[in-house]
Coordinates of C-alpha atoms in Angstrom, one line a residue:
M1 CA -17.2 -24.0 8.9
R2 CA -15.0 -24.6 11.9
D3 CA -14.8 -22.1 14.9
P4 CA -11.7 -20.0 14.8
Q5 CA -10.5 -21.2 18.2
S6 CA -10.5 -24.8 16.8
L7 CA -8.3 -24.2 13.9
T8 CA -4.8 -25.8 13.8
H9 CA -1.6 -23.9 13.4
R10 CA -1.4 -24.9 9.8
Q11 CA -5.1 -23.8 9.2
K12 CA -4.5 -20.5 10.8
T13 CA -1.3 -20.0 8.5
L14 CA -3.4 -20.7 5.4
A15 CA -6.2 -18.3 6.5
L16 CA -3.5 -15.6 7.2
V17 CA -2.0 -16.0 3.9
T18 CA -5.5 -15.6 2.2
L19 CA -6.0 -12.3 4.2
I20 CA -2.6 -11.0 3.2
I21 CA -3.4 -11.8 -0.5
A22 CA -6.4 -9.5 0.0
L23 CA -4.4 -6.8 1.7
V24 CA -1.8 -6.7 -1.1
L25 CA -4.6 -6.4 -3.7
E26 CA -6.1 -3.3 -2.0
I27 CA -2.9 -1.5 -1.2
V28 CA -1.3 -2.1 -4.7
D29 CA -4.4 -0.7 -6.5
M30 CA -4.0 2.6 -4.6
T31 CA -0.4 3.2 -6.0
I32 CA -0.3 1.2 -9.1
V33 CA -2.4 3.6 -10.9
N34 CA 0.0 6.5 -10.6
T35 CA 2.6 5.1 -13.0
A36 CA -0.3 4.1 -15.5
L37 CA -2.1 7.3 -15.3
P38 CA -0.2 9.3 -18.2
A39 CA -0.9 6.2 -20.4
I40 CA -4.5 6.1 -19.3
K41 CA -5.0 9.8 -20.0
A42 CA -3.5 9.5 -23.5
S43 CA -5.4 6.2 -24.4
L44 CA -8.8 7.3 -23.3
G45 CA -8.3 11.0 -24.0
A46 CA -9.3 11.8 -20.4
D47 CA -9.3 15.3 -19.3
A48 CA -7.7 16.5 -16.1
Q49 CA -10.7 16.2 -14.0
A50 CA -11.2 12.5 -15.1
S51 CA -7.6 11.8 -14.5
Q52 CA -7.7 13.2 -10.9
W53 CA -10.9 11.2 -10.1
I54 CA -9.4 8.1 -11.4
V55 CA -7.0 8.4 -8.4
A56 CA -9.0 10.4 -5.8
G57 CA -12.3 8.4 -6.5
Y58 CA -10.8 5.2 -5.1
S59 CA -9.5 6.8 -1.9
L60 CA -12.9 8.9 -1.4
A61 CA -15.1 5.8 -1.7
F62 CA -12.8 3.8 0.4
A63 CA -12.8 6.7 3.2
V64 CA -16.6 7.2 3.2
L65 CA -17.4 3.4 3.4
L66 CA -14.6 2.1 5.6
M67 CA -16.3 2.3 9.0
A68 CA -19.6 1.0 7.5
G69 CA -17.5 -1.9 6.0
G70 CA -16.3 -3.0 9.5
R71 CA -19.8 -2.8 10.9
L72 CA -21.1 -5.0 8.2
G73 CA -18.5 -7.7 9.2
D74 CA -19.5 -7.4 12.9
T75 CA -23.4 -8.0 11.9
F76 CA -23.2 -10.5 9.0
G77 CA -19.8 -12.3 9.6
Y78 CA -16.3 -11.5 8.8
R79 CA -15.9 -14.3 6.3
R80 CA -19.0 -13.5 4.3
M81 CA -18.2 -9.9 4.1
F82 CA -14.5 -10.6 3.1
L83 CA -15.7 -13.0 0.2
L84 CA -18.3 -10.3 -0.9
G85 CA -15.7 -7.6 -0.8
V86 CA -13.0 -9.6 -2.7
T87 CA -15.6 -10.7 -5.3
G88 CA -16.8 -7.1 -5.8
F89 CA -13.3 -5.8 -5.9
T90 CA -12.4 -8.2 -8.5
L91 CA -15.4 -7.4 -10.7
A92 CA -14.7 -3.7 -10.4
S93 CA -11.1 -4.4 -11.6
A94 CA -12.4 -6.0 -14.5
A95 CA -14.5 -3.0 -15.3
C96 CA -11.6 -0.8 -14.9
G97 CA -9.8 -2.8 -17.4
L98 CA -12.6 -2.9 -19.9
A99 CA -13.4 0.8 -19.6
H100 CA -13.4 2.7 -22.8
T101 CA -14.1 6.2 -21.5
G102 CA -12.6 8.3 -18.7
T103 CA -16.2 8.5 -17.0
A104 CA -16.4 4.7 -17.2
L105 CA -13.0 4.2 -15.5
V106 CA -13.9 6.7 -12.8
A107 CA -17.2 4.9 -12.0
A108 CA -15.2 1.7 -11.9
R109 CA -12.5 3.1 -9.5
L110 CA -15.3 4.4 -7.2
L111 CA -16.7 0.9 -7.2
Q112 CA -13.1 -0.5 -6.5
G113 CA -12.8 1.8 -3.5
A114 CA -16.4 0.9 -2.2
T115 CA -15.7 -2.9 -2.4
G116 CA -12.2 -2.4 -0.9
A117 CA -13.8 -0.7 2.1
V118 CA -15.9 -3.8 2.5
M119 CA -13.0 -6.2 2.2
A120 CA -10.2 -4.5 4.1
P121 CA -11.7 -4.4 7.7
Q122 CA -12.5 -8.0 7.8
A123 CA -8.8 -8.9 7.5
M124 CA -8.0 -7.2 10.8
A125 CA -11.2 -8.6 12.4
M126 CA -10.2 -12.2 11.4
V127 CA -6.8 -11.7 13.0
Q128 CA -8.4 -10.6 16.1
V129 CA -10.6 -13.6 16.4
M130 CA -8.2 -16.4 15.1
F131 CA -5.2 -15.4 17.3
A132 CA -4.5 -15.0 20.9
P133 CA -3.4 -11.3 22.2
L134 CA 0.3 -12.2 22.1
E135 CA 0.1 -13.8 18.7
R136 CA -1.5 -10.7 17.2
V137 CA 1.5 -8.7 17.7
S138 CA 3.6 -10.4 15.1
R139 CA 0.8 -11.0 12.8
M140 CA -0.1 -7.4 12.8
A141 CA 3.6 -6.4 12.3
L142 CA 3.6 -8.8 9.4
F143 CA 0.6 -6.9 8.0
G144 CA 2.5 -3.6 8.3
V145 CA 5.7 -4.9 6.6
I146 CA 3.9 -6.6 3.7
G147 CA 1.6 -3.5 3.4
G148 CA 4.6 -1.3 3.1
L149 CA 6.2 -3.5 0.5
A150 CA 2.8 -3.7 -1.4
A151 CA 2.8 0.2 -1.5
I152 CA 6.1 0.2 -3.0
A153 CA 5.5 -2.6 -5.4
G154 CA 2.5 -0.9 -6.8
P155 CA 4.2 1.8 -9.0
V156 CA 7.1 -0.7 -10.0
L157 CA 4.6 -3.4 -11.0
G158 CA 2.6 -0.8 -13.0
G159 CA 5.7 0.1 -15.0
I160 CA 6.7 -3.4 -15.5
L161 CA 3.2 -4.4 -16.9
I162 CA 2.8 -1.4 -19.1
E163 CA 6.4 -2.1 -20.5
A164 CA 5.7 -5.7 -21.0
N165 CA 2.4 -4.8 -22.8
L166 CA 1.0 -8.3 -22.2
F167 CA -1.4 -9.4 -24.9
E168 CA -1.3 -5.9 -26.4
L169 CA -3.4 -4.7 -23.5
G170 CA -1.3 -1.9 -22.5
W171 CA -2.3 -0.1 -19.2
R172 CA -5.4 -2.2 -18.9
V173 CA -3.3 -5.1 -17.6
V174 CA -2.7 -3.2 -14.4
F175 CA -6.4 -3.8 -13.6
L176 CA -6.8 -7.0 -15.2
I177 CA -4.1 -8.6 -13.3
N178 CA -6.4 -8.5 -10.3
L179 CA -8.6 -11.1 -11.7
P180 CA -6.5 -14.2 -11.2
V181 CA -5.3 -12.9 -7.8
G182 CA -9.0 -12.0 -6.7
I183 CA -10.4 -15.4 -7.9
G184 CA -7.6 -17.1 -6.0
A185 CA -8.4 -15.1 -2.9
V186 CA -12.1 -16.0 -3.2
I187 CA -11.3 -19.9 -3.5
A188 CA -8.8 -19.6 -0.6
G189 CA -11.5 -17.8 1.5
L190 CA -14.1 -20.4 0.9
L191 CA -11.5 -23.1 1.8
F192 CA -9.5 -21.7 4.8
L193 CA -11.4 -18.9 6.5
P194 CA -13.5 -19.6 9.6
E195 CA -17.0 -18.3 10.3
A196 CA -16.9 -15.4 12.9
R197 CA -18.9 -12.2 13.8
S198 CA -19.2 -9.9 16.7
G199 CA -21.3 -11.0 19.8
R200 CA -22.4 -7.3 20.0
P201 CA -22.6 -5.7 16.5
A202 CA -22.6 -2.1 16.8
G203 CA -25.3 -1.4 14.1
Y204 CA -25.3 1.3 11.5
D205 CA -25.6 5.1 11.1
I206 CA -26.6 5.5 7.3
V207 CA -27.6 9.0 7.7
G208 CA -24.3 10.0 9.4
M209 CA -22.3 8.3 6.7
V210 CA -24.3 9.9 3.9
L211 CA -23.8 13.4 5.7
F212 CA -20.1 13.0 6.0
G213 CA -19.7 11.5 2.4
L214 CA -21.6 14.5 1.1
A215 CA -19.3 16.9 3.0
M216 CA -16.2 15.2 1.6
A217 CA -17.5 15.2 -1.9
A218 CA -18.6 19.0 -1.7
L219 CA -15.0 19.7 -0.8
L220 CA -13.2 17.5 -3.4
H221 CA -15.5 17.9 -6.5
P222 CA -14.9 21.6 -7.1
L223 CA -11.1 21.4 -6.3
I224 CA -10.8 18.7 -8.9
G225 CA -13.2 20.4 -11.4
A226 CA -11.0 23.5 -11.1
A227 CA -8.4 21.9 -13.4
E228 CA -10.9 21.3 -16.1
S229 CA -10.6 24.8 -17.6
G230 CA -7.0 25.5 -16.2
Q231 CA -8.8 27.8 -13.7
V232 CA -7.9 26.9 -10.2
G233 CA -10.3 29.5 -8.9
G234 CA -13.2 28.2 -11.1
A235 CA -16.6 27.0 -9.9
L236 CA -16.0 26.6 -6.2
W237 CA -19.5 27.3 -5.0
P238 CA -20.1 23.8 -3.7
L239 CA -17.3 24.6 -1.1
L240 CA -20.0 26.7 0.6
A241 CA -21.9 23.4 1.5
V242 CA -18.9 21.8 3.3
A243 CA -19.2 23.6 6.7
P244 CA -23.1 23.1 6.9
L245 CA -22.9 19.5 6.0
G246 CA -20.1 18.8 8.3
A247 CA -21.8 20.7 11.3
L248 CA -24.9 18.7 10.6
A249 CA -23.1 15.4 10.5
W250 CA -21.3 16.3 13.8
R251 CA -24.4 17.1 15.5
H252 CA -26.2 14.1 14.2
A253 CA -23.4 11.9 15.5
G254 CA -23.5 13.5 19.0
Q255 CA -27.5 13.0 19.1
R256 CA -26.9 9.4 18.3
V257 CA -24.5 8.8 21.0
R258 CA -26.6 10.7 23.6
A259 CA -29.6 8.5 22.6
G260 CA -27.5 5.2 22.9
K261 CA -27.9 4.5 19.1
P262 CA -25.1 3.4 16.8
A263 CA -23.0 6.4 15.5
L264 CA -20.3 6.6 13.0
F265 CA -18.1 7.9 15.8
D266 CA -18.2 9.4 19.4
P267 CA -17.6 13.2 19.2
A268 CA -16.1 12.8 22.7
L269 CA -13.0 11.4 21.0
F270 CA -12.2 14.8 19.7
T271 CA -11.7 16.2 23.2
I272 CA -8.5 14.3 23.3
A273 CA -5.9 16.7 22.0
S274 CA -3.4 14.0 20.7
F275 CA -6.3 12.2 18.8
R276 CA -7.8 15.5 17.3
Q277 CA -4.5 16.9 16.1
G278 CA -3.2 13.6 15.1
L279 CA -6.1 13.1 12.7
A280 CA -5.6 16.6 11.4
L281 CA -2.0 15.8 10.8
S282 CA -2.8 12.5 9.0
I283 CA -5.1 14.2 6.6
V284 CA -2.6 17.0 5.7
F285 CA 0.3 14.3 5.6
G286 CA -1.9 12.2 3.4
A287 CA -2.3 15.1 0.9
V288 CA 1.4 15.5 0.9
G289 CA 2.2 12.0 0.1
S290 CA -0.5 11.5 -2.6
G291 CA 0.1 14.9 -4.2
F292 CA 3.9 14.5 -4.5
L293 CA 3.6 10.9 -6.0
L294 CA 1.0 11.9 -8.5
V295 CA 3.0 14.8 -9.7
F296 CA 6.3 12.9 -9.7
A297 CA 4.8 10.0 -11.9
F298 CA 3.4 12.7 -14.4
A299 CA 6.6 14.7 -14.5
M300 CA 8.7 11.8 -14.9
Q301 CA 6.9 10.8 -18.1
A302 CA 5.3 14.0 -19.5
E303 CA 8.0 16.5 -18.6
R304 CA 11.2 14.2 -18.5
G305 CA 10.0 11.8 -21.2
Q306 CA 10.9 8.6 -19.4
T307 CA 9.1 5.4 -19.7
P308 CA 6.5 4.0 -17.2
L309 CA 9.1 1.2 -16.2
F310 CA 11.9 3.6 -15.4
T311 CA 9.3 5.8 -13.6
G312 CA 8.2 2.8 -11.5
L313 CA 11.6 1.7 -10.6
L314 CA 12.6 5.0 -9.5
H315 CA 10.0 4.8 -6.9
M316 CA 12.2 2.2 -5.2
P317 CA 14.5 4.5 -3.4
Y318 CA 11.4 6.3 -2.0
G319 CA 10.0 3.1 -0.7
L320 CA 13.3 2.0 0.8
G321 CA 13.7 5.2 2.6
A322 CA 10.2 5.0 3.8
M323 CA 10.7 1.5 5.3
F324 CA 13.9 2.8 7.0
G325 CA 11.9 5.8 8.4
I326 CA 9.1 3.6 9.7
G327 CA 10.9 0.5 10.8
V328 CA 14.1 2.2 12.4
M329 CA 13.7 6.0 12.9
S330 CA 10.1 6.3 14.1
R331 CA 10.1 3.1 16.2
N332 CA 13.3 4.1 18.1
L333 CA 12.9 7.9 18.3
L334 CA 9.3 8.4 19.1
P335 CA 9.5 7.1 22.8
R336 CA 12.3 9.5 23.4
L337 CA 11.5 12.5 21.2
G338 CA 7.8 12.4 20.9
R339 CA 6.3 14.9 18.6
W340 CA 9.7 16.2 17.5
V341 CA 10.1 13.0 15.4
L342 CA 7.0 14.1 13.4
V343 CA 8.3 17.5 13.0
M344 CA 11.7 16.4 11.9
G345 CA 10.0 14.0 9.5
A346 CA 8.1 16.6 7.7
G347 CA 11.1 19.0 7.8
V348 CA 13.3 16.4 6.0
M349 CA 10.7 15.6 3.5
L350 CA 10.3 19.2 2.5
P351 CA 13.6 20.0 0.9
A352 CA 14.0 16.4 -0.4
T353 CA 10.6 16.5 -2.3
A354 CA 11.5 20.0 -3.6
L355 CA 15.0 18.7 -4.9
V356 CA 13.3 15.7 -6.6
L357 CA 10.7 17.8 -8.6
W358 CA 13.2 20.6 -9.3
G359 CA 15.8 18.0 -10.3
I360 CA 13.7 16.1 -12.8
T361 CA 12.0 19.0 -14.6
A362 CA 14.0 22.3 -14.3
V363 CA 17.8 21.2 -14.1
H364 CA 17.8 17.6 -15.1
L365 CA 20.0 16.3 -12.2
P366 CA 21.7 12.9 -12.6
W367 CA 19.5 10.0 -11.6
L368 CA 21.8 9.0 -8.8
V369 CA 21.2 12.4 -7.0
V370 CA 17.5 12.2 -7.7
G371 CA 17.5 8.6 -6.3
L372 CA 19.3 9.8 -3.1
A373 CA 16.8 12.7 -2.8
L374 CA 13.9 10.3 -3.1
M375 CA 15.4 8.0 -0.5
L376 CA 15.7 11.0 1.9
A377 CA 12.1 12.1 1.2
G378 CA 10.9 8.5 1.9
A379 CA 12.8 8.4 5.2
G380 CA 11.2 11.7 6.2
M381 CA 7.7 10.4 5.2
G382 CA 8.3 7.1 7.1
M383 CA 9.4 8.9 10.2
T384 CA 6.1 10.7 10.3
A385 CA 3.8 8.0 9.0
G386 CA 5.3 5.4 11.4
C387 CA 4.4 7.7 14.4
L388 CA 0.8 8.6 13.3
G389 CA -0.8 5.5 14.5
P390 CA 0.8 5.3 18.0
V391 CA 0.2 9.1 18.4
V392 CA -3.5 9.1 17.5
V393 CA -4.4 6.2 19.8
S394 CA -1.9 7.1 22.5
R395 CA -4.6 8.6 24.8
V396 CA -7.7 6.7 23.5
E397 CA -9.5 4.3 25.8
R398 CA -9.3 0.7 24.7
D399 CA -13.0 0.6 24.3
H400 CA -12.8 3.1 21.7
A401 CA -9.7 1.7 20.0
G402 CA -11.4 0.2 17.1
A403 CA -13.4 3.4 16.3
A404 CA -10.2 5.4 16.7
S405 CA -8.2 3.2 14.2
A406 CA -11.1 3.3 11.6
L407 CA -11.2 7.1 11.9
L408 CA -7.5 7.2 11.5
K409 CA -7.6 5.1 8.3
T410 CA -10.5 7.2 7.0
S411 CA -8.6 10.5 7.6
Q412 CA -5.5 9.0 5.8
Q413 CA -7.7 8.0 2.8
F414 CA -9.5 11.3 2.6
G415 CA -6.2 13.2 2.9
A416 CA -4.9 11.2 -0.1
A417 CA -8.0 12.2 -2.1
L418 CA -7.5 15.8 -1.0
G419 CA -3.8 15.8 -2.1
V420 CA -4.8 14.6 -5.6
A421 CA -7.4 17.5 -5.8
L422 CA -5.2 20.3 -4.5
V423 CA -2.0 19.4 -6.0
G424 CA -3.2 17.8 -9.2
S425 CA -5.6 20.7 -9.9
L426 CA -2.7 23.1 -9.8
Y427 CA -0.4 20.9 -11.8
F428 CA -2.8 20.4 -14.7
A429 CA -3.9 24.1 -14.6
A430 CA -0.3 25.1 -14.9
G431 CA 0.2 22.7 -17.7
S432 CA -2.8 24.1 -19.6
R433 CA -1.5 27.5 -19.3
H434 CA 1.9 26.5 -20.5
F435 CA 3.6 27.3 -17.2
A436 CA 6.9 25.5 -17.5
P437 CA 7.7 23.3 -15.7
P438 CA 4.1 22.8 -14.1
A439 CA 5.6 20.5 -11.6
L440 CA 7.2 23.5 -10.0
A441 CA 3.9 25.2 -9.6
A442 CA 2.6 22.0 -7.9
L443 CA 5.5 22.2 -5.6
A444 CA 4.3 25.5 -4.0
V445 CA 1.3 23.5 -2.7
I446 CA 3.2 20.5 -1.7
A447 CA 5.6 22.7 0.2
T448 CA 2.8 24.7 1.9
L449 CA 1.2 21.5 3.0
Q450 CA 4.5 20.2 4.4
V451 CA 4.9 23.5 6.4
L452 CA 1.4 22.9 7.6
C453 CA 2.3 19.3 8.7
M454 CA 5.3 20.7 10.7
G455 CA 3.0 23.3 12.4
V456 CA 0.4 20.7 13.4
A457 CA 3.0 18.2 14.6
W458 CA 4.7 20.9 16.7
R459 CA 1.1 21.7 18.3
L460 CA 0.8 17.9 19.6
P461 CA 0.9 17.6 23.3
H462 CA 4.5 17.6 24.6
K463 CA 4.0 14.3 26.5
L464 CA 2.2 11.8 24.3
F465 CA 2.8 8.5 26.4
D466 CA 2.7 7.7 30.0

């Protein structure tokens, strides 16, 4: 296989398209399931706990294994691990589409998240090795735009596919559609991607990964399990293990760094206020977004009686608002207003999401009003989300930029899983207790998280950039 630097412009373009296909595959599968979840729950007879794990399991597995996935590419080659990740993701998608129980689907979604964590880091690494520094700017921007469009397309595509009911497959087609796309990505990867790996692979910290993974699972599992019986304050004893496991993992990482051994991350990064608080904000904000979208999709279909197609299409104003918030508001306002852009973003999102959930369940507002509120909520989301990356790495030295970016992505994925656990548990518990409408009970958690977002954003350093 050719060296990355010897590729022609055409060959680099074909390689880039291959990587974009995989990016779309990974991002769409994070969001497509929201629209399909009510149909999945009804078809498989899945309980509340399984329904939440179908969404949260993907994000949790992705978060736990993301940094390890990047290290695998450094050691064994980006092309090889990309092909392995895409192949595994495609097979996991097939397992999702063929699942006949909620437990089987949860297991397949965990495998999807794990293989996605192997696949995703290789795309960014390949861009680094194929393109010169100035060329990377436009390619990375393209990844951002297409990633945003893919996130919007997921719920819409899910609604269209379920409505079409191709080959009488119902919700299964939202997973099985990945098969031809994944096979195409594997073939394109074999044909167009060059061989490359790091000259100084960082190695692995398996123990650290296991400890942090157990801490995350100890936090999420009892919260999700609380919805099973409709008791939010149910068997929460595993939460007692979170702090000891987290402390052990932190101490382990510090010892590895001091000994000059590979570590999951360098604890010294957390002495940087903007990095530490930015990661905290990304977790809370990820919880807001995932929790709101889960409840919105369920409330539209279960409480308002709308079709998956209409529910998917109604995600579009939210996505358009998010693109405006990211592409226009955050980019232009962050250099001038700093942390206040993030405070304003969460502040705009709070009344807008409340209006949406109140409007579709309690008072049945006209769809035009709901759409405008969704657009405003999306704009607020975009204002905050578009600023998080630059804020988190603003004071991080270049030598730690890769690790900092990986930690940001990990915190966002963990936040998404946490949002499903917290908000979803209250939503399903309220439904089982015949609280009407349950979406308004979930709104209490969403609003609390948004206020917390504003508080954390306000605590960011006044001067973020030199």
